[in-house]
Tab-separated table of C-alpha atoms in Angstrom:
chain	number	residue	atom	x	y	z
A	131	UNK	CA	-22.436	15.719	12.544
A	132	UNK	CA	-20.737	19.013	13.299
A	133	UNK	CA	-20.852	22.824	11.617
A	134	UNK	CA	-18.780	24.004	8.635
A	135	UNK	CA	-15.169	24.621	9.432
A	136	UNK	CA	-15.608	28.467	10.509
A	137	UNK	CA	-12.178	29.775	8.876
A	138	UNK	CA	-10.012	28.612	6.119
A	139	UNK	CA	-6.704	27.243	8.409
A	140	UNK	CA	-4.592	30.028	8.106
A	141	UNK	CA	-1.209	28.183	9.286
A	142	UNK	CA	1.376	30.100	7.705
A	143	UNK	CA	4.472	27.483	6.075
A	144	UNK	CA	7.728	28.115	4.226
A	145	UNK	CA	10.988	26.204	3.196
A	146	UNK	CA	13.820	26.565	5.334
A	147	UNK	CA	11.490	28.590	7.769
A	148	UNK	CA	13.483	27.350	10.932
A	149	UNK	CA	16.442	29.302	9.949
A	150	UNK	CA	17.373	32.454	10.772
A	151	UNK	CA	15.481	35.094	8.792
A	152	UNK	CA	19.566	36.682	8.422
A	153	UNK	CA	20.574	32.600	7.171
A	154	UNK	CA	18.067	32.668	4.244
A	155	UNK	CA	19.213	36.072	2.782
A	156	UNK	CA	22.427	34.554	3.178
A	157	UNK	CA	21.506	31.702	1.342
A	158	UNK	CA	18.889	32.789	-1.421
A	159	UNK	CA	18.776	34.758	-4.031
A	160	UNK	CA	15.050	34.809	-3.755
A	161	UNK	CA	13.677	33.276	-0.381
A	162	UNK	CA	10.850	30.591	-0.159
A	163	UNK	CA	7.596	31.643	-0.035
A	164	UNK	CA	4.795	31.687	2.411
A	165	UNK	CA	2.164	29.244	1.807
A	166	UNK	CA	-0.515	27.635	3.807
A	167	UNK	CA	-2.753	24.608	3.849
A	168	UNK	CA	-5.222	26.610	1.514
A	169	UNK	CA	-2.941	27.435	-1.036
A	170	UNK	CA	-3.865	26.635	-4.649
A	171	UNK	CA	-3.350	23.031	-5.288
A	172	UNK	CA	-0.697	23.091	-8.243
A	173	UNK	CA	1.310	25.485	-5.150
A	174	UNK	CA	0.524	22.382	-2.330
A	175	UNK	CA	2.214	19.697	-4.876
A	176	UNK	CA	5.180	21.127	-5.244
A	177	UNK	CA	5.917	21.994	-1.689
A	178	UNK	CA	5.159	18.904	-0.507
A	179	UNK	CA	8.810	18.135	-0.403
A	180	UNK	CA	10.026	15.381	1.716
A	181	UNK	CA	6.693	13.657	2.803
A	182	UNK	CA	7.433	12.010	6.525
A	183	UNK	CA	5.530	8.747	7.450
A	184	UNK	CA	4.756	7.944	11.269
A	185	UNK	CA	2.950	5.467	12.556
A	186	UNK	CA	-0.670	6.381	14.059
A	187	UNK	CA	-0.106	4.250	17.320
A	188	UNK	CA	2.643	6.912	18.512
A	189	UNK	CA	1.330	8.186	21.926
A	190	UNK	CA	3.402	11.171	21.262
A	191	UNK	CA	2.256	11.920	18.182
A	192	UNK	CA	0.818	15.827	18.626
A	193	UNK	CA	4.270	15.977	19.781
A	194	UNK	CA	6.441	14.248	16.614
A	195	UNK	CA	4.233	16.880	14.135
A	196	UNK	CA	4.851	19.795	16.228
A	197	UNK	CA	8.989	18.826	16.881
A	198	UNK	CA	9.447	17.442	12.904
A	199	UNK	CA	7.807	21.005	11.615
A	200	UNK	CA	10.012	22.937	13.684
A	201	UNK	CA	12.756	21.098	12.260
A	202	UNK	CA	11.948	22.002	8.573
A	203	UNK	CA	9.281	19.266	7.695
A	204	UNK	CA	6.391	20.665	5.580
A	205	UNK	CA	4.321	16.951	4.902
A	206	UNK	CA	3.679	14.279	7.115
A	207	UNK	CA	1.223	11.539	7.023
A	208	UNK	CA	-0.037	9.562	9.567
A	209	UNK	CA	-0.379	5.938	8.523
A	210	UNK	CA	-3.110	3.432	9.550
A	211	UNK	CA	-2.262	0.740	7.055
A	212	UNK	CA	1.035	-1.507	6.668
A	213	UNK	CA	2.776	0.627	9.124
A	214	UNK	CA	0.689	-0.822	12.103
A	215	UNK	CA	-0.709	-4.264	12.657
A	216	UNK	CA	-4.241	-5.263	11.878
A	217	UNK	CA	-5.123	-6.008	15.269
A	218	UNK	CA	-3.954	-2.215	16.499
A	219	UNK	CA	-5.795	-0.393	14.225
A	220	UNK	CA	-9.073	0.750	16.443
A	221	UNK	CA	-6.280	1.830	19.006
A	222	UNK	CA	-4.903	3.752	16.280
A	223	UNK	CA	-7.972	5.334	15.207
A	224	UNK	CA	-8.640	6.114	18.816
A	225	UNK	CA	-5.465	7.730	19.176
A	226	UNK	CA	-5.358	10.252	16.066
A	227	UNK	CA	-8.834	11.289	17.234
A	228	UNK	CA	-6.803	12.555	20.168
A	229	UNK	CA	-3.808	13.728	19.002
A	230	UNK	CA	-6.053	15.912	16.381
A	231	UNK	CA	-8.100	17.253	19.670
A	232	UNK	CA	-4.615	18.440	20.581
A	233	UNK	CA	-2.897	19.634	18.130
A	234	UNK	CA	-6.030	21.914	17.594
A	235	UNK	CA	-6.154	22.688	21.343
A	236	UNK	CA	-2.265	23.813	20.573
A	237	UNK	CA	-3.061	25.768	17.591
A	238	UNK	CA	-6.049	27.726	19.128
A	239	UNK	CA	-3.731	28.419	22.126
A	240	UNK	CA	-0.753	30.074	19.658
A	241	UNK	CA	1.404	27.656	20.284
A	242	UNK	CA	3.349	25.536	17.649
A	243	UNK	CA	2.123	25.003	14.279
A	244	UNK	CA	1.596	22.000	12.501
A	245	UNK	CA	2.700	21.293	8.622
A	246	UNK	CA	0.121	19.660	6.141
A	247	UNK	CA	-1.417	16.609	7.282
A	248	UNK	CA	-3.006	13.405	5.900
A	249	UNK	CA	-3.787	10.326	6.925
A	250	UNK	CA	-3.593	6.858	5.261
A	251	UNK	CA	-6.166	4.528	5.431
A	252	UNK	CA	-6.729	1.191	4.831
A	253	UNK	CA	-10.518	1.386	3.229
A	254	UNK	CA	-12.791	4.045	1.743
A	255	UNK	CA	-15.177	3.276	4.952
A	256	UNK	CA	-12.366	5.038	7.219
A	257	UNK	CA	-12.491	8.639	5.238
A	258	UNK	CA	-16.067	9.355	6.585
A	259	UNK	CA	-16.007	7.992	10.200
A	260	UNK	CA	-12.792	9.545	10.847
A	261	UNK	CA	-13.861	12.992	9.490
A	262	UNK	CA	-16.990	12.863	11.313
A	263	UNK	CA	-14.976	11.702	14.673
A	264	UNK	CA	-12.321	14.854	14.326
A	265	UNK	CA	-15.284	17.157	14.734
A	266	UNK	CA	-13.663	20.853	14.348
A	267	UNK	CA	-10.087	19.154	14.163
A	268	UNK	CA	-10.453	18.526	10.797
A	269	UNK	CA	-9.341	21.667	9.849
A	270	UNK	CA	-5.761	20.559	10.263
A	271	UNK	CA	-6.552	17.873	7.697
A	272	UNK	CA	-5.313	18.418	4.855
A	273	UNK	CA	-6.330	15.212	2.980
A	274	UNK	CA	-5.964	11.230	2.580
A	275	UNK	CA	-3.431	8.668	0.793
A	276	UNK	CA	-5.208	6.634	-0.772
A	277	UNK	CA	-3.320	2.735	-0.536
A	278	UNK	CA	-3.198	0.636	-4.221
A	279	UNK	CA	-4.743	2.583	-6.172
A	280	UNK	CA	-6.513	0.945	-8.876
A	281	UNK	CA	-9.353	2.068	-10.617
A	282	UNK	CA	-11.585	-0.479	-9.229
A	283	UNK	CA	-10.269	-0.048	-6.066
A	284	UNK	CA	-9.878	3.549	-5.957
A	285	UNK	CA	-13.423	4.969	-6.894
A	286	UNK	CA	-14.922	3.776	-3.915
A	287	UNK	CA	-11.696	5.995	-1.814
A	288	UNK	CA	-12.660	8.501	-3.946
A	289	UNK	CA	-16.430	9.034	-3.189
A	290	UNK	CA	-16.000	8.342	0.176
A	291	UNK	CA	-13.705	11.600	0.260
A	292	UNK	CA	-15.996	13.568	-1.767
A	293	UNK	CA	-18.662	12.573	0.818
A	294	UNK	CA	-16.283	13.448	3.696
A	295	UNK	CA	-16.014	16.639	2.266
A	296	UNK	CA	-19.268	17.758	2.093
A	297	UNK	CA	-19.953	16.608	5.265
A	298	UNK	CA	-17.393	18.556	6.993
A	299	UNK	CA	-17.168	21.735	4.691
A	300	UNK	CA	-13.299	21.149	4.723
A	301	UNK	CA	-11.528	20.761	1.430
A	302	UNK	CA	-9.683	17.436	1.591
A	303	UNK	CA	-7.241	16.363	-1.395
A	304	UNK	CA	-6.263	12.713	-2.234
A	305	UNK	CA	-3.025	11.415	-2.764
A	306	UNK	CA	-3.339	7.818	-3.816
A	307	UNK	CA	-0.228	5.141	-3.704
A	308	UNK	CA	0.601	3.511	-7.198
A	309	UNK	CA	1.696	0.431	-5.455
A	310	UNK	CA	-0.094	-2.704	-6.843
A	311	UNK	CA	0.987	-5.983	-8.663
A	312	UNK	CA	-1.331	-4.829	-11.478
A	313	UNK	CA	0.802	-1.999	-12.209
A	314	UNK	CA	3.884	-4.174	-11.885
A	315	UNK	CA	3.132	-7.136	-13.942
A	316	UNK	CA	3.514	-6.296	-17.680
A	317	UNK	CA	0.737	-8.094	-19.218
A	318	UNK	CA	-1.758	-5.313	-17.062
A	319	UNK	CA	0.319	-2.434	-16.752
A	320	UNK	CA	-1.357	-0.676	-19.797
A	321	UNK	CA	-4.969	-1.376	-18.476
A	322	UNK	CA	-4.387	-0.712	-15.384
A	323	UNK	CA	-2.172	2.808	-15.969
A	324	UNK	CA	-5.426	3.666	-18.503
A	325	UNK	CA	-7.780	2.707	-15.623
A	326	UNK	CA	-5.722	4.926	-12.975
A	327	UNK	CA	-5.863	7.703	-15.445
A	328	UNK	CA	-9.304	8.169	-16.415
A	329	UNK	CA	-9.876	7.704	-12.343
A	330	UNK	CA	-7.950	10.510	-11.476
A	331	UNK	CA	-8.808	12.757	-14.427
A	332	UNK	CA	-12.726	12.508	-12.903
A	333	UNK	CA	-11.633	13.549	-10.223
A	334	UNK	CA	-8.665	15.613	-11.183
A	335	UNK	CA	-9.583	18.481	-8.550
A	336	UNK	CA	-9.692	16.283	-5.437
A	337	UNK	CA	-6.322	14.343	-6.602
A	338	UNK	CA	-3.109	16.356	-5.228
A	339	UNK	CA	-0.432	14.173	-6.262
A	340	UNK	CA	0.470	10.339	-7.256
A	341	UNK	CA	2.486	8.457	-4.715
A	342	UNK	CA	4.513	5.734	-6.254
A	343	UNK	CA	5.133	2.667	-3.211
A	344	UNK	CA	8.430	1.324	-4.384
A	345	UNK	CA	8.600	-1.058	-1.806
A	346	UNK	CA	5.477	-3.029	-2.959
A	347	UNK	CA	7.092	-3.351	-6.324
A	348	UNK	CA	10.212	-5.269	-4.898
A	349	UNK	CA	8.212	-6.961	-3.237
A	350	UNK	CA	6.186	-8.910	-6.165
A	351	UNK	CA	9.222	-10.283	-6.895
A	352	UNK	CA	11.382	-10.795	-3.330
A	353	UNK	CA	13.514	-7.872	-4.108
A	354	UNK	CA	15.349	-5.429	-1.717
A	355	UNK	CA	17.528	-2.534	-3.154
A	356	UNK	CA	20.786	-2.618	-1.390
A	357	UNK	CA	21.417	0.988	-0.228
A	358	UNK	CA	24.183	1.945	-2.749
A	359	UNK	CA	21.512	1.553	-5.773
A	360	UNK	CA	18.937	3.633	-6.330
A	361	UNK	CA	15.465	2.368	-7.643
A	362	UNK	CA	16.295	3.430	-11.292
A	363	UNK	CA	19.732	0.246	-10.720
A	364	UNK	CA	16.569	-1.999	-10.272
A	365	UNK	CA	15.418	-2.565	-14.289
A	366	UNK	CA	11.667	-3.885	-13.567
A	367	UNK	CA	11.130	-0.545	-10.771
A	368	UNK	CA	12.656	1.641	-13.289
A	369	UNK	CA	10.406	0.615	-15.801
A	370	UNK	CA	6.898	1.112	-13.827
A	371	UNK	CA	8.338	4.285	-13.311
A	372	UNK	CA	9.229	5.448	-16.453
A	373	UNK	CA	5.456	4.418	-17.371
A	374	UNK	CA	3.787	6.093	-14.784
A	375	UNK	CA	5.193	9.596	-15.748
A	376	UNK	CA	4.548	8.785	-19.519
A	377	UNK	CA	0.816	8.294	-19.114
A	378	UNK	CA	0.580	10.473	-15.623
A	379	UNK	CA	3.629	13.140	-15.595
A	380	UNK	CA	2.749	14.623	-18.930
A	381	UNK	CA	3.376	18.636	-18.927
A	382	UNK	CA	0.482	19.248	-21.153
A	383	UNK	CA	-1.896	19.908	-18.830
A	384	UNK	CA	-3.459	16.264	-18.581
A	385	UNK	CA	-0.611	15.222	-16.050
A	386	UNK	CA	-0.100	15.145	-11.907
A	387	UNK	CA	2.570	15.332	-9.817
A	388	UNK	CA	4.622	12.145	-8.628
A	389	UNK	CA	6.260	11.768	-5.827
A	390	UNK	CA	9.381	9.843	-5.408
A	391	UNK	CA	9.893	6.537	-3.723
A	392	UNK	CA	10.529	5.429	-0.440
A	393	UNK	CA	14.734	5.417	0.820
A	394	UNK	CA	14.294	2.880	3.133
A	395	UNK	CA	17.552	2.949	5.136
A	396	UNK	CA	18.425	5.674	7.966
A	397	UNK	CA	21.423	3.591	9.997
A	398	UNK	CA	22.858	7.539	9.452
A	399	UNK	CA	22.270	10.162	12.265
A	400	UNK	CA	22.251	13.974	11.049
A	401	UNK	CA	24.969	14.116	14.217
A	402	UNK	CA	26.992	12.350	12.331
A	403	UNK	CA	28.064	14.783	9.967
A	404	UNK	CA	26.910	17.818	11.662
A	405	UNK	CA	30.004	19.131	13.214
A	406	UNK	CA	31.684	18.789	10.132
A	407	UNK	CA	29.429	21.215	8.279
A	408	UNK	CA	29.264	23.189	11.001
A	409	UNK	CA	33.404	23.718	11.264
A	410	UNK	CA	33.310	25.203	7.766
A	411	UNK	CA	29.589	25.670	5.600
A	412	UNK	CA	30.814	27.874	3.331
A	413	UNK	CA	33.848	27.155	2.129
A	414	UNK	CA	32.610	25.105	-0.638
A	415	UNK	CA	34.118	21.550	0.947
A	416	UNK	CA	31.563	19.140	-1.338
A	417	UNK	CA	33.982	16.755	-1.404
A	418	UNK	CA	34.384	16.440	2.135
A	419	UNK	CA	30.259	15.859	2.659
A	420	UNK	CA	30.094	13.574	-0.248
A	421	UNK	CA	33.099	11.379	1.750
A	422	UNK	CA	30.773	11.734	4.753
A	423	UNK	CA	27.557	10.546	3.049
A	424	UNK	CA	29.253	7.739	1.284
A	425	UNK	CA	30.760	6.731	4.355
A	426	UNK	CA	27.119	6.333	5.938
A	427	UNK	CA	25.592	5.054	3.148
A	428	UNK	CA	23.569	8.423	2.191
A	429	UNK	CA	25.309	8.734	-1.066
A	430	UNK	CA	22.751	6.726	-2.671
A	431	UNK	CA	19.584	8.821	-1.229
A	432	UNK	CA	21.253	11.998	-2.895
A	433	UNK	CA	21.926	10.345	-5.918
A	434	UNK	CA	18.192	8.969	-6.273
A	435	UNK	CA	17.031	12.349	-5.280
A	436	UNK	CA	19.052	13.541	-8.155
A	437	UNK	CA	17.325	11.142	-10.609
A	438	UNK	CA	13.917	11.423	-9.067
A	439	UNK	CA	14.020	15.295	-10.447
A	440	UNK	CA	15.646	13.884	-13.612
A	441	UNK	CA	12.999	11.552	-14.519
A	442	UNK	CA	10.394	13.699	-13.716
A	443	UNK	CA	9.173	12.986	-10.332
A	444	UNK	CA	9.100	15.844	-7.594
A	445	UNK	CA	9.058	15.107	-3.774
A	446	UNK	CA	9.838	12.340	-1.993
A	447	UNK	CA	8.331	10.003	0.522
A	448	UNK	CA	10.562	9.659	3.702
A	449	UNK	CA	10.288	7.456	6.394
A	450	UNK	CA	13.085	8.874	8.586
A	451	UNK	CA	13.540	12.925	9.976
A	452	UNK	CA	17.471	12.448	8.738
A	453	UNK	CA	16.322	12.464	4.697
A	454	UNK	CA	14.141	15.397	4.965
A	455	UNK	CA	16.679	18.360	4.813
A	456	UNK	CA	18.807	16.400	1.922
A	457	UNK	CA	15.631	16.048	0.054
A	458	UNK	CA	14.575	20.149	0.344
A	459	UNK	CA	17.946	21.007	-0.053
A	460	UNK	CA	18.069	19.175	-3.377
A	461	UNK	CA	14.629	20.599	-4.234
A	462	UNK	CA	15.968	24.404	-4.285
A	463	UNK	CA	16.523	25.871	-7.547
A	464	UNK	CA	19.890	26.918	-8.623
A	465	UNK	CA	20.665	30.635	-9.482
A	466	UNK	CA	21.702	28.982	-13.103
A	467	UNK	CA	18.551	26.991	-13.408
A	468	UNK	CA	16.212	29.924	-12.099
A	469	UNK	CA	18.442	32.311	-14.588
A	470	UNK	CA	17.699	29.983	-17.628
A	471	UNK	CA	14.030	29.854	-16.215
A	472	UNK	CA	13.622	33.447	-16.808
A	473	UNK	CA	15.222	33.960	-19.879
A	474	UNK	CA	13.083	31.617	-21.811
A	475	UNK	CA	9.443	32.481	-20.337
A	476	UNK	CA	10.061	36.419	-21.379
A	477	UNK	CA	7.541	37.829	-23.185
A	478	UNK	CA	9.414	38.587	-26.250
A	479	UNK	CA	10.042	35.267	-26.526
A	480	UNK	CA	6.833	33.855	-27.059
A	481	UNK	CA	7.445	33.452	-30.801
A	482	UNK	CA	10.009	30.812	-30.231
A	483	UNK	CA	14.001	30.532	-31.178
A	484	UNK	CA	16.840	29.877	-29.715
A	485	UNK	CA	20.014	32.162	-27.264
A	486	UNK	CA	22.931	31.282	-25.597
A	487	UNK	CA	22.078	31.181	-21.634
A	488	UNK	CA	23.149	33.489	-19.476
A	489	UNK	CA	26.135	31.228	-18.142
A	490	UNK	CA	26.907	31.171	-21.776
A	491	UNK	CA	27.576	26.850	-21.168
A	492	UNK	CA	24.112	25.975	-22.816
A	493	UNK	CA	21.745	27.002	-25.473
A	494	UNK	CA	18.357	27.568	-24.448
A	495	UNK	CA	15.326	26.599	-26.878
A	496	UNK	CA	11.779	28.539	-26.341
A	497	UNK	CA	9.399	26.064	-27.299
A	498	UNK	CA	10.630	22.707	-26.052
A	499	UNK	CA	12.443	24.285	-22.981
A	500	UNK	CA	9.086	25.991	-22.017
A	501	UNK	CA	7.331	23.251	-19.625
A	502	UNK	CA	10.490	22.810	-18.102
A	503	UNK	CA	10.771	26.282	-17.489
A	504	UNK	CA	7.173	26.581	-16.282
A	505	UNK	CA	7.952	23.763	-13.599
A	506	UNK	CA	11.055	25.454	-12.062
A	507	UNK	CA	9.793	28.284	-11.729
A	508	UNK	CA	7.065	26.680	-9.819
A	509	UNK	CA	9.829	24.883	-7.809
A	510	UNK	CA	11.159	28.244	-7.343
A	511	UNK	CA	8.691	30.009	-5.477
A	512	UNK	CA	8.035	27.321	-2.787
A	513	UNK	CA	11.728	26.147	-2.544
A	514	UNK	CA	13.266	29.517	-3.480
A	515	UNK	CA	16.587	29.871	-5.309
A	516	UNK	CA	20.111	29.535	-4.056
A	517	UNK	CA	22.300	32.801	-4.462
A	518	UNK	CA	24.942	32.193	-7.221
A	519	UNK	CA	27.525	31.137	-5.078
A	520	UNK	CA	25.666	28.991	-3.101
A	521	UNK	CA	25.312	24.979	-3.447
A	522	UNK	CA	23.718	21.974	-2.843
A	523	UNK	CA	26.604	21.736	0.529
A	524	UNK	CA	25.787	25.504	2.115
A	525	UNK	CA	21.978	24.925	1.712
A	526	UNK	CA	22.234	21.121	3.993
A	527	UNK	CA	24.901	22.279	6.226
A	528	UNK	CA	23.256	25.716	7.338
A	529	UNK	CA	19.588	23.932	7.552
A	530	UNK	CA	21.341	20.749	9.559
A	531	UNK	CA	22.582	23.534	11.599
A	532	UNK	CA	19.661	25.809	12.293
């Protein structure tokens, strides 16, 4: 075995960090804010943002982590399981052990930081040997994603991370993957979303947020969304969905986070519409993006972005560096939405009622607009809010830029 981590892992993290600090006064209203790998959880689920999958097998790997947080990404895991073939897997093993060794050699050295990390396995045996084999690396572990997640299948994930845990004196969070047909299928989707629920409850402080795994849904039934549809155009995704955030999204207290699904196509380059921003970011030309990202077939990652946030999902699992900055740029709250925020979680309005907003285009109600306010605010402080004049188009084109 090996001695307690010495030190918490003090990595220091913000949105939009790799701009300019002159860019994000430019930009916010009220900047990101610092937070690092042991941050209070609630704090770690929002910021999770855009979530990057890479294969484990990558011999550059210490590499990718170090060049993808320097480019804005805040979340990455580092997959063992359908990303990599069965018969590569003790290769793969082998090689995080390594790339851990040096991104800690790196760290201790002052050189590059590295964002939140986790690693997805393929059985609950993995979580133990590979803490044990990191040795003092494991501090730059932040956790494990856990692969469908059932409740049968996901207590034994579960102890096996509460065993890693003590064993290396390192907190470690799960984030299991609601991904399985038993989820899908309607005649077990209730017992298997009550199973799921009462799984992660027991364990509610080791659980960081619920991954949905889109992709195994279409699957059960041969599907493949074409990449103008989003996964709420495909009727039997939608639906899982919509009943994972009733019985697992709830904003009484009893609910998680969930991330959003999987865009699985990236034929677009970020060079392919950078020069464009960069000829004129602030002159307000959304039109002339939107053309762009139609044109390359990104109009329909914004758009599920858009009703990710909508339905109640927060985050988003990427598979390619060019959806990252679209994703965190949608995740920032708007001066409107941060002014509304405000106005109905002030004190004097704990009794309730109801007041025109400060845009004077909405009415804002205390009592049922109060989780919603709660949760952007939230948003807020790890995304930051734009300044007033500043949309959706300035925030992508000044981080594609930086």
């Amino acid at each position: 075995m090996f001695a307690a981590t010495q030190a918490l892992r003090g990595i220091h993290m913000r949105h939009f960090g790799h701009l300019a600090p002159e860019a994000r006064r430019r930009l916010f209203h009220r900047e990101p804010a610092v937070f690092t790998a042991e941050s209070p959880a609630p704090v770690l689920a929002t910021a999770l943002g855009a979530t990057l999958y890479s294969p484990a097998t990558r011999p550059t790997l210490a590499d990718d982590v170090h060049k993808q947080a320097a480019r804005g990404v805040v979340s990455m895991v580092l997959c063992l399981e359908d990303s990599i073939a069965d018969a590569d897997v003790p290769g793969a093993e082998a090689n995080l052990v390594a790339q851990f060794a040096d991104l800690a050699a790196r760290e201790e050295a002052g050189e590059a930081e590295a964002p939140l990390l986790f690693i997805r396995v393929r059985d609950p045996e993995q979580i133990p040997d590979l803490v044990r084999r990191l040795g003092p690396a494991v501090r730059l572990l932040s956790g494990f994603v856990l692969p469908k997640f059932t409740e049968e299948r996901g207590v034994p994930y579960l102890e096996a991370l509460a065993a890693a845990e003590a064993l290396s004196g390192h907190r470690l969070f799960a984030m299991p993957v609601l991904e399985s047909p038993e989820l899908l299928h309607v005649e077990t989707r209730t017992a298997t979303l009550t199973g799921i629920a009462g799984t992660v409850d027991k364990y509610r402080d080791r659980v960081l947020a619920l991954r949905l795994g889109v992709t195994d849904f279409c699957s059960a039934y041969g599907l493949r969304r074409p990449p103008d549809m989003t996964a709420y155009d495909v009727q039997i995704v939608a639906s899982v969905i919509a009943d994972v955030v009733n019985v697992l999204g709830r904003a009484d207290g009893t609910g998680f986070t969930v991330t959003g699904p999987v865009w699985e196509y990236f034929r677009v380059q970020e060079r392919m519409f950078k020069p464009q921003l960069r000829r004129s970011p602030f002159l307000g030309r959304a039109e002339e993006l939107r053309a762009s990202l139609i044109e390359h077939d990104m109009d329909g990652l914004l758009r599920e972005i858009e009703l990710d946030r909508a339905n109640g999902l927060l985050g988003k699992t990427c598979i390619h560096p060019s959806h990252v900055l679209p994703v965190h740029a949608l995740s920032v709250v708007s001066h409107e939405e941060y002014s509304d925020a405000k106005d109905i979680l002030r004190p004097e309005r704990d009794g309730g009622g109801v007041m025109r907003s400060a845009y004077t285009n909405k009415m804002n109600e205390v009592k049922p607009h109060r989780a919603w306010a709660e949760r952007t605010l939230l948003r807020a402080e790890v995304f930051g809010v734009a300044a007033e004049d500043v949309g959706f188009v300035e925030l992508l084109g000044e981080a594609l830029s930086g």
